């Protein structure tokens, strides 16, 4: 039996017992057993955390870039040393396999690597002699206290997308992790402390909607980064900007994978199965619709089915498991109801993973494939966020493109082909923020930025990378003249050259 502790918030560099009287159990989705109990922060606790963060932010913004880079280096090292431990915590609360959790930590750590370059990233510009004896330079300064609200599906990576850049830029960062997977955030807090980050620069407040509303209402929080579902992203964007804050809000997805007739069938099938069923389909960059163009549909579907038959559903404690449980019983039931709706609307269930011999009381379900899915079906329009792959057959590239472009979401889109010209045309035509060419999950590396189009992103700032640096800083332009006595004169005209 795992040790059972009630979780605490992390305020001013140390654990802080919740005092709101509200809490939620955190369940292990592989067994349904209670892992811990998470406190839910009240507006008063938000206020306490913000006060500590605001005070810390004043000192941290004055800390040299060299020192900030040193802390980031130390943090990336601790993160890698404790990667295995962090991955185990991720798996226990989220259910994903150990290898998948290690992958998440590795991709998150890339953002810490990127942020070690902060002295270079914050370099301003300088123009000498814009007028006689006058120079202009620009600087980027931190915003103060910023908050991040994160989803259940990447308990460490999404917080790392945000906090590494926000902190390197000189802000204090308050994380409100998903209440379903809260413990990773506390490990990250310990790592920041061990890396030498001053108290109050990184805080964790567990909570739910009430906590989020208090963060949005707080006048001392300058910016909110949000990653989660589209309805909540829209709400956070609208209410956050109405409260005068900067907001970046990343939402849901329905990522298509177009497979042209000339594609390598084995490579496309490997990619489709990995991207549809990895993390049990609970990835915002999962492939949820395969769009075979023309005659490739039959052999591609056969190759996909063949690969699925080798997949094993099981808990993260089983080293041979490929697909873990879904996050909750309610979510699994919702996913199952989509499969039923797809069949009722006329799709063919060609792989049926709805039942299976799964261990214990976990929230497992196996992979499902629905063929002949059409654009009006709910399995096509909605983000299902589970191990369900839709196949929508088309006859031409133009039909495939129209499907992708007419969808509400525009997070990622992939094309599989041997034709460079077709691939180039697709990246020119497609309305999605991230495009994969023979790459099914095109999550940009840390020195680019991540973000979708359409209902997958609210606001104009994508997350991490160069956009992250811009989002977490504001620019100041300084015009200076160091005149000698003989060049000084009074003029009431508007200044010109
Ligand atoms: P969610 O929207 O339910 O929750 C996200 C966060 O918002 C959590 O911290 C939660 O506590 C909080 N929250 C929930 N309801 C709220 C409300 N009404 N008001 C204020 N705060 C609220 O999302 P989830 O189920 O945790 O995560 C899955 C979703 O996240 C999927 O839609 C997925 O596509 C999306 N996602 C998107 C990206 C991306 O980069 N675009 C990345 C990961 C996940």
JSON list of N, CA and C in Angstrom, two decimals, residues 65 243 267 322 328 350 443-444 464 480:
[
{"chain": "A", "resi": 65, "resn": "UNK", "atom": "N", "xyz": [20.65, 38.34, -14.41]},
{"chain": "A", "resi": 65, "resn": "UNK", "atom": "CA", "xyz": [20.35, 37.29, -15.39]},
{"chain": "A", "resi": 65, "resn": "UNK", "atom": "C", "xyz": [21.28, 36.11, -15.20]},
{"chain": "A", "resi": 243, "resn": "UNK", "atom": "N", "xyz": [-10.93, 41.31, -16.85]},
{"chain": "A", "resi": 243, "resn": "UNK", "atom": "CA", "xyz": [-10.32, 41.79, -15.61]},
{"chain": "A", "resi": 243, "resn": "UNK", "atom": "C", "xyz": [-9.00, 42.52, -15.88]},
{"chain": "A", "resi": 267, "resn": "UNK", "atom": "N", "xyz": [4.51, 2.85, -42.28]},
{"chain": "A", "resi": 267, "resn": "UNK", "atom": "CA", "xyz": [4.87, 4.03, -41.48]},
{"chain": "A", "resi": 267, "resn": "UNK", "atom": "C", "xyz": [3.60, 4.77, -41.04]},
{"chain": "A", "resi": 322, "resn": "UNK", "atom": "N", "xyz": [0.68, -0.98, -22.84]},
{"chain": "A", "resi": 322, "resn": "UNK", "atom": "CA", "xyz": [0.81, 0.12, -23.81]},
{"chain": "A", "resi": 322, "resn": "UNK", "atom": "C", "xyz": [-0.21, 1.22, -23.54]},
{"chain": "A", "resi": 328, "resn": "UNK", "atom": "N", "xyz": [-10.90, 8.96, -15.22]},
{"chain": "A", "resi": 328, "resn": "UNK", "atom": "CA", "xyz": [-11.94, 8.74, -14.20]},
{"chain": "A", "resi": 328, "resn": "UNK", "atom": "C", "xyz": [-13.02, 7.82, -14.77]},
{"chain": "A", "resi": 350, "resn": "UNK", "atom": "N", "xyz": [-15.08, -1.09, -36.20]},
{"chain": "A", "resi": 350, "resn": "UNK", "atom": "CA", "xyz": [-14.28, -2.18, -36.78]},
{"chain": "A", "resi": 350, "resn": "UNK", "atom": "C", "xyz": [-13.25, -2.71, -35.80]},
{"chain": "A", "resi": 443, "resn": "UNK", "atom": "N", "xyz": [4.48, 18.21, -31.96]},
{"chain": "A", "resi": 443, "resn": "UNK", "atom": "CA", "xyz": [4.65, 19.17, -30.86]},
{"chain": "A", "resi": 443, "resn": "UNK", "atom": "C", "xyz": [5.99, 19.90, -31.09]},
{"chain": "A", "resi": 444, "resn": "UNK", "atom": "N", "xyz": [5.95, 21.22, -31.24]},
{"chain": "A", "resi": 444, "resn": "UNK", "atom": "CA", "xyz": [7.20, 21.91, -31.56]},
{"chain": "A", "resi": 444, "resn": "UNK", "atom": "C", "xyz": [8.24, 21.77, -30.45]},
{"chain": "A", "resi": 464, "resn": "UNK", "atom": "N", "xyz": [5.16, 28.81, -24.51]},
{"chain": "A", "resi": 464, "resn": "UNK", "atom": "CA", "xyz": [6.62, 28.53, -24.43]},
{"chain": "A", "resi": 464, "resn": "UNK", "atom": "C", "xyz": [7.42, 29.08, -25.62]},
{"chain": "A", "resi": 480, "resn": "UNK", "atom": "N", "xyz": [17.11, 58.41, -24.95]},
{"chain": "A", "resi": 480, "resn": "UNK", "atom": "CA", "xyz": [17.99, 59.16, -24.04]},
{"chain": "A", "resi": 480, "resn": "UNK", "atom": "C", "xyz": [18.89, 60.14, -24.79]}
]
